[in-house]
Tab-separated table of C-alpha atoms in Angstrom:
chain	number	residue	atom	x	y	z
A	1	MET	CA	0.000	0.000	0.000
A	2	ASP	CA	2.824	2.420	0.851
A	3	ALA	CA	4.436	1.716	-2.519
A	4	LEU	CA	1.140	2.388	-4.365
A	5	LEU	CA	0.661	5.667	-2.479
A	6	LYS	CA	4.163	6.836	-3.397
A	7	TRP	CA	3.506	5.965	-7.064
A	8	ALA	CA	0.240	7.993	-7.080
A	9	ILE	CA	1.913	11.017	-5.439
A	10	LEU	CA	4.823	10.917	-7.870
A	11	ASN	CA	2.637	10.579	-11.018
A	12	GLY	CA	0.173	13.194	-9.826
A	13	ALA	CA	2.972	15.706	-9.361
A	14	THR	CA	4.402	14.939	-12.785
A	15	ALA	CA	1.024	15.419	-14.467
A	16	ASN	CA	0.482	18.748	-12.764
A	17	GLU	CA	3.956	19.968	-13.683
A	18	ASP	CA	3.693	18.860	-17.327
A	19	ALA	CA	0.093	19.972	-17.943
A	20	PRO	CA	-0.320	23.290	-19.789
A	21	ALA	CA	-2.295	26.046	-18.172
A	22	THR	CA	-5.938	25.871	-19.162
A	23	THR	CA	-6.841	29.497	-18.471
A	24	ARG	CA	-5.288	32.881	-19.068
A	25	THR	CA	-5.935	35.878	-16.918
A	26	GLY	CA	-5.492	39.511	-17.812
A	27	GLU	CA	-4.508	38.895	-21.494
A	28	PRO	CA	-6.995	39.882	-24.254
A	29	PRO	CA	-7.200	37.605	-27.328
A	30	LYS	CA	-4.964	38.617	-30.220
A	31	LYS	CA	-6.685	40.220	-33.234
A	32	LEU	CA	-5.937	38.904	-36.706
A	33	ASP	CA	-4.247	41.311	-39.091
A	34	PRO	CA	-6.868	42.511	-41.661
A	35	ALA	CA	-4.341	41.852	-44.411
A	36	VAL	CA	-4.198	38.215	-43.302
A	37	ILE	CA	-8.011	37.982	-43.395
A	38	ASP	CA	-8.088	39.484	-46.897
A	39	ALA	CA	-5.458	36.999	-48.030
A	40	ILE	CA	-7.518	34.095	-46.665
A	41	LEU	CA	-11.050	35.167	-47.592
A	42	GLY	CA	-10.414	37.651	-50.394
A	43	ARG	CA	-11.670	41.231	-50.504
A	44	PRO	CA	-15.213	41.957	-51.687
A	45	ALA	CA	-15.456	42.165	-55.478
A	46	SER	CA	-17.187	45.545	-55.222
A	47	GLU	CA	-14.160	46.944	-53.392
A	48	GLN	CA	-11.776	45.548	-55.992
A	49	MET	CA	-13.874	46.943	-58.853
A	50	THR	CA	-13.942	50.384	-57.294
A	51	GLU	CA	-10.184	50.336	-56.759
A	52	CYS	CA	-9.635	49.371	-60.402
A	53	MET	CA	-11.774	52.273	-61.596
A	54	ASP	CA	-10.096	54.695	-59.184
A	55	SER	CA	-6.720	53.635	-60.570
A	56	VAL	CA	-7.835	54.215	-64.155
A	57	GLU	CA	-9.165	57.686	-63.347
A	58	HIS	CA	-6.200	58.882	-61.279
A	59	ALA	CA	-3.988	61.220	-63.291
A	60	ASP	CA	-0.800	59.966	-61.635
A	61	THR	CA	-1.396	56.283	-62.421
A	62	PRO	CA	1.112	55.069	-65.063
A	63	LEU	CA	-0.464	53.866	-68.307
A	64	GLU	CA	0.779	50.309	-67.769
A	65	ALA	CA	-0.892	50.219	-64.340
A	66	LYS	CA	-4.131	51.509	-65.857
A	67	GLU	CA	-4.038	48.696	-68.408
A	68	VAL	CA	-3.528	46.141	-65.624
A	69	ALA	CA	-6.438	47.640	-63.668
A	70	LEU	CA	-8.697	47.385	-66.720
A	71	ASP	CA	-7.624	43.784	-67.300
A	72	ASP	CA	-8.506	43.009	-63.688
A	73	LEU	CA	-11.840	44.809	-63.955
A	74	GLU	CA	-12.727	42.948	-67.139
A	75	MET	CA	-12.065	39.627	-65.395
A	76	LEU	CA	-14.218	40.684	-62.458
A	77	VAL	CA	-17.219	41.604	-64.640
A	78	GLU	CA	-17.095	38.237	-66.366
A	79	ASN	CA	-19.071	37.259	-63.274
A	80	ILE	CA	-22.723	38.176	-63.932
A	81	ASP	CA	-23.347	39.404	-60.379
A	82	ASN	CA	-20.309	41.669	-60.516
A	83	ALA	CA	-21.426	43.033	-63.897
A	84	CYS	CA	-24.861	43.782	-62.443
A	85	ASN	CA	-23.198	45.694	-59.613
A	86	LEU	CA	-21.711	48.245	-62.019
A	87	GLY	CA	-25.042	50.052	-61.803
A	88	PRO	CA	-25.412	50.225	-58.003
A	89	LEU	CA	-21.728	51.192	-57.739
A	90	ASN	CA	-22.396	54.069	-60.166
A	91	MET	CA	-19.561	52.872	-62.378
A	92	TRP	CA	-21.292	53.026	-65.767
A	93	PRO	CA	-20.985	56.831	-66.079
A	94	ARG	CA	-17.345	56.575	-65.029
A	95	LEU	CA	-16.571	53.881	-67.608
A	96	ILE	CA	-18.419	55.660	-70.407
A	97	ALA	CA	-16.638	58.933	-69.653
A	98	ARG	CA	-13.366	57.147	-70.464
A	99	TYR	CA	-14.525	56.276	-73.993
A	100	THR	CA	-12.913	59.591	-74.963
A	101	ASP	CA	-9.764	59.215	-72.844
A	102	ALA	CA	-6.593	60.616	-74.403
A	103	GLU	CA	-4.938	57.182	-74.330
A	104	PRO	CA	-6.107	54.639	-76.967
A	105	ALA	CA	-5.247	51.780	-74.593
A	106	VAL	CA	-7.619	53.177	-71.967
A	107	ARG	CA	-10.381	53.732	-74.526
A	108	SER	CA	-9.990	50.152	-75.725
A	109	GLY	CA	-9.911	48.840	-72.171
A	110	VAL	CA	-13.102	50.502	-70.945
A	111	LEU	CA	-14.976	49.437	-74.093
A	112	TRP	CA	-13.739	45.889	-73.552
A	113	VAL	CA	-14.957	45.950	-69.937
A	114	SER	CA	-18.326	47.337	-71.067
A	115	GLY	CA	-18.790	44.708	-73.773
A	116	THR	CA	-18.002	41.861	-71.402
A	117	ALA	CA	-20.353	43.232	-68.739
A	118	VAL	CA	-23.422	43.565	-70.987
A	119	GLN	CA	-23.038	40.282	-72.858
A	120	HIS	CA	-26.085	38.040	-72.191
A	121	ASN	CA	-26.854	40.114	-69.084
A	122	PRO	CA	-30.266	41.866	-69.212
A	123	LYS	CA	-29.783	43.737	-65.931
A	124	ALA	CA	-26.416	45.139	-67.013
A	125	GLN	CA	-27.852	45.939	-70.456
A	126	GLN	CA	-30.609	48.022	-68.851
A	127	ALA	CA	-28.115	49.961	-66.748
A	128	PHE	CA	-25.834	50.498	-69.771
A	129	SER	CA	-28.773	51.764	-71.806
A	130	LYS	CA	-29.897	54.109	-69.023
A	131	ALA	CA	-26.382	55.578	-68.916
A	132	GLN	CA	-26.555	56.155	-72.710
A	133	GLY	CA	-23.702	53.755	-73.256
A	134	LEU	CA	-24.848	52.610	-76.703
A	135	GLU	CA	-24.864	56.148	-78.088
A	136	ALA	CA	-21.367	56.732	-76.704
A	137	ALA	CA	-20.024	53.461	-78.129
A	138	LEU	CA	-21.515	54.235	-81.544
A	139	ARG	CA	-19.797	57.627	-81.536
A	140	VAL	CA	-16.482	55.884	-80.936
A	141	LEU	CA	-17.212	53.371	-83.702
A	142	GLY	CA	-17.946	56.176	-86.132
A	143	SER	CA	-15.177	58.608	-85.296
A	144	ASP	CA	-12.239	57.263	-83.271
A	145	PRO	CA	-8.995	57.605	-85.263
A	146	VAL	CA	-7.554	54.295	-83.981
A	147	THR	CA	-8.754	51.116	-85.685
A	148	SER	CA	-8.196	48.871	-82.667
A	149	VAL	CA	-10.336	51.192	-80.507
A	150	ARG	CA	-13.154	51.123	-83.060
A	151	THR	CA	-12.924	47.336	-83.070
A	152	LYS	CA	-13.436	47.288	-79.282
A	153	ALA	CA	-16.368	49.694	-79.714
A	154	LEU	CA	-17.925	47.258	-82.172
A	155	TYR	CA	-17.421	44.437	-79.658
A	156	CYS	CA	-19.242	46.505	-77.051
A	157	VAL	CA	-22.137	47.325	-79.420
A	158	SER	CA	-22.400	43.728	-80.610
A	159	SER	CA	-22.469	42.376	-77.042
A	160	PHE	CA	-25.279	44.792	-76.219
A	161	ILE	CA	-27.587	44.160	-79.198
A	162	ARG	CA	-27.243	40.447	-79.910
A	163	GLY	CA	-30.106	38.525	-78.332
A	164	ASN	CA	-31.488	41.822	-77.038
A	165	VAL	CA	-34.483	43.075	-79.034
A	166	GLN	CA	-34.758	46.295	-77.016
A	167	GLY	CA	-31.063	46.948	-77.514
A	168	LEU	CA	-31.335	46.294	-81.248
A	169	THR	CA	-34.271	48.712	-81.421
A	170	GLU	CA	-32.074	51.376	-79.801
A	171	PHE	CA	-29.271	50.518	-82.233
A	172	ILE	CA	-31.574	51.057	-85.228
A	173	ALA	CA	-33.021	54.259	-83.744
A	174	ASN	CA	-29.515	55.666	-83.249
A	175	SER	CA	-28.517	54.982	-86.890
A	176	GLY	CA	-26.384	52.045	-85.869
A	177	LEU	CA	-26.682	50.279	-89.219
A	178	SER	CA	-25.627	53.425	-91.073
A	179	THR	CA	-22.673	53.878	-88.719
A	180	LEU	CA	-21.607	50.292	-89.324
A	181	MET	CA	-21.916	50.611	-93.089
A	182	LEU	CA	-19.902	53.835	-93.179
A	183	GLU	CA	-17.220	52.190	-91.064
A	184	LEU	CA	-16.939	49.349	-93.563
A	185	GLU	CA	-16.773	51.808	-96.458
A	186	GLU	CA	-14.198	54.095	-94.866
A	187	VAL	CA	-11.919	51.916	-92.801
A	188	LYS	CA	-9.442	54.333	-91.242
A	189	GLY	CA	-5.945	53.477	-90.141
A	190	ASP	CA	-3.730	50.484	-90.866
A	191	ALA	CA	-5.384	48.208	-93.440
A	192	GLY	CA	-3.941	45.154	-91.709
A	193	LYS	CA	-5.668	46.089	-88.452
A	194	ALA	CA	-8.919	46.468	-90.385
A	195	THR	CA	-9.161	42.680	-90.722
A	196	ALA	CA	-10.575	42.190	-87.210
A	197	LEU	CA	-12.997	45.076	-87.637
A	198	ARG	CA	-14.280	43.729	-90.944
A	199	GLN	CA	-14.577	40.206	-89.549
A	200	LYS	CA	-16.596	41.374	-86.551
A	201	SER	CA	-18.795	43.630	-88.682
A	202	PHE	CA	-19.857	40.940	-91.128
A	203	PHE	CA	-20.196	38.384	-88.341
A	204	LEU	CA	-22.547	40.743	-86.493
A	205	LEU	CA	-24.658	41.339	-89.602
A	206	ARG	CA	-24.861	37.612	-90.263
A	207	SER	CA	-25.800	36.865	-86.642
A	208	LEU	CA	-28.560	39.493	-86.561
A	209	ILE	CA	-30.095	38.190	-89.784
A	210	GLU	CA	-29.951	34.595	-88.549
A	211	GLU	CA	-31.637	35.683	-85.294
A	212	ALA	CA	-34.404	37.326	-87.325
A	213	LEU	CA	-34.941	34.178	-89.403
A	214	ASP	CA	-34.806	31.703	-86.494
A	215	ALA	CA	-38.338	30.306	-86.463
A	216	GLU	CA	-37.702	28.331	-83.263
A	217	THR	CA	-37.290	31.536	-81.243
A	218	PRO	CA	-40.524	33.301	-80.179
A	219	GLU	CA	-41.176	36.425	-82.257
A	220	GLU	CA	-41.017	38.729	-79.244
A	221	LEU	CA	-37.462	37.544	-78.532
A	222	ARG	CA	-35.986	38.104	-81.997
A	223	PRO	CA	-35.757	40.968	-84.479
A	224	GLY	CA	-38.425	40.982	-87.155
A	225	MET	CA	-37.934	40.951	-90.892
A	226	TYR	CA	-37.408	44.700	-90.705
A	227	LEU	CA	-33.766	43.960	-89.842
A	228	PRO	CA	-32.717	41.975	-92.951
A	229	ASN	CA	-34.920	44.225	-95.093
A	230	ALA	CA	-33.167	47.319	-93.731
A	231	VAL	CA	-29.744	45.742	-94.350
A	232	ALA	CA	-30.727	45.052	-97.967
A	233	GLU	CA	-32.271	48.468	-98.572
A	234	LEU	CA	-29.450	50.489	-96.999
A	235	GLY	CA	-26.952	49.165	-99.540
A	236	PHE	CA	-24.855	46.734	-97.547
A	237	VAL	CA	-24.451	44.472	-100.585
A	238	ASP	CA	-22.832	47.291	-102.582
A	239	THR	CA	-20.659	48.045	-99.565
A	240	THR	CA	-19.635	44.379	-99.430
A	241	ALA	CA	-18.509	44.514	-103.066
A	242	ALA	CA	-16.492	47.645	-102.266
A	243	VAL	CA	-14.838	45.917	-99.293
A	244	LEU	CA	-13.875	42.994	-101.539
A	245	GLY	CA	-12.306	45.491	-103.945
A	246	LYS	CA	-10.242	47.026	-101.129
A	247	MET	CA	-9.092	43.598	-100.023
A	248	LEU	CA	-7.921	42.830	-103.554
A	249	GLU	CA	-5.907	46.070	-103.510
A	250	GLU	CA	-4.385	45.286	-100.114
A	251	ASN	CA	-3.422	41.788	-101.307
A	252	ASP	CA	-3.287	40.240	-97.833
A	253	PRO	CA	-3.963	36.507	-98.359
A	254	GLU	CA	-4.387	35.572	-94.694
A	255	GLY	CA	-6.532	38.558	-93.735
A	256	SER	CA	-8.616	38.345	-96.894
A	257	THR	CA	-9.360	34.664	-96.326
A	258	MET	CA	-10.585	35.307	-92.767
A	259	VAL	CA	-12.795	38.223	-93.780
A	260	PHE	CA	-14.152	36.442	-96.858
A	261	GLU	CA	-15.435	33.602	-94.689
A	262	GLN	CA	-17.606	36.082	-92.761
A	263	ILE	CA	-18.671	37.895	-95.934
A	264	ALA	CA	-19.832	34.606	-97.455
A	265	GLY	CA	-21.843	33.790	-94.320
A	266	PHE	CA	-23.435	37.234	-94.374
A	267	LEU	CA	-24.399	37.049	-98.051
A	268	LEU	CA	-25.824	33.553	-97.683
A	269	ALA	CA	-27.930	34.624	-94.709
A	270	LEU	CA	-29.146	37.756	-96.492
A	271	GLY	CA	-29.790	35.804	-99.690
A	272	ALA	CA	-32.292	33.642	-97.803
A	273	THR	CA	-34.685	36.625	-97.768
A	274	ASP	CA	-36.570	38.024	-100.767
A	275	ASN	CA	-35.241	41.566	-100.430
A	276	GLY	CA	-31.752	40.285	-99.776
A	277	LYS	CA	-31.775	38.068	-102.837
A	278	LYS	CA	-32.970	41.009	-104.908
A	279	ALA	CA	-30.200	43.279	-103.599
A	280	ILE	CA	-27.567	40.639	-104.374
A	281	ASN	CA	-28.861	40.157	-107.919
A	282	GLU	CA	-28.899	43.904	-108.534
A	283	CYS	CA	-25.275	44.434	-107.432
A	284	LYS	CA	-23.350	44.195	-110.693
A	285	ALA	CA	-19.939	44.491	-109.041
A	286	LEU	CA	-20.371	41.567	-106.650
A	287	PRO	CA	-19.960	38.510	-108.948
A	288	GLY	CA	-16.778	39.888	-110.463
A	289	ALA	CA	-15.290	40.753	-107.081
A	290	VAL	CA	-16.053	37.270	-105.741
A	291	ALA	CA	-14.521	35.669	-108.862
A	292	GLN	CA	-11.327	37.713	-108.433
A	293	MET	CA	-11.123	36.758	-104.761
A	294	LYS	CA	-11.449	33.104	-105.746
A	295	THR	CA	-8.642	33.363	-108.285
A	296	ARG	CA	-6.313	35.593	-106.258
A	297	PHE	CA	-6.540	33.776	-102.937
A	298	ASP	CA	-7.632	30.285	-104.040
A	299	LEU	CA	-10.931	30.497	-102.136
A	300	ASP	CA	-13.863	28.117	-102.234
A	301	THR	CA	-16.844	30.137	-103.489
A	302	SER	CA	-19.109	27.242	-104.411
A	303	GLU	CA	-21.813	28.148	-101.876
A	304	LEU	CA	-21.898	31.742	-103.014
A	305	ASP	CA	-22.098	30.725	-106.664
A	306	THR	CA	-25.613	29.387	-105.995
A	307	ILE	CA	-26.946	32.853	-105.124
A	308	LEU	CA	-24.785	34.832	-107.553
A	309	SER	CA	-25.766	32.939	-110.685
């Protein structure tokens, strides 16, 4: 018994000496550094978006840093909820004001952000429209001296009006088709850089006509026949022949091949309508221009031959 008692006393003392203290007195708990919390949880997207816009607007921000901020903002608004928040954050007027920034890179960047934000996003489209963003983007498309900026303006316009009947109605009311046609007729700047602009222009026209002719989509959700009829009546077929002539003069095989693919799609879509077919038949310059493109750049024009004959 004495031996057992000694063992208990010895082990009890050891446990008490080795055991850590279970309570602290007089010491408040340590607060986590906010920077550590941000690193773990991430800052709110709204805060990041505002900081990006602040950076773009600040006169002392280097151009390269502004470009990075716009890249970051564009990635943020790829998220639909973040794009919708541009309205509540009052950022649409701030973005649109930069459409006329002195730096082409900034103009391109804010148009890129705008186009991404409104794409397939009705709530963002409504806010963009309320801020008169379409009118501002069309002004850039029709007058900016830098081809790459006008290309971004077209991206913004296209993102807003495709699949958006109300937006397309605004586009028509603001002479959007005329602006687009004049841009195709009078491409300003480096002819090589015009390739992307021409591609996007003819792709947009083709897409809008196909939307109008899509019988599976309810009528209230697609443009009516007024759209392809307006394209035919405004003279887009003659403009297309003129663009083909310019491409023959520029003699850029790669660029011409890419643009011709979109031109063919546009003409085939338009040729599926009565007024479009009539406009194609009445354009005397078109068959010859297509034939020269075929010979010069070894293009397959077999589909087009069916509506040009």
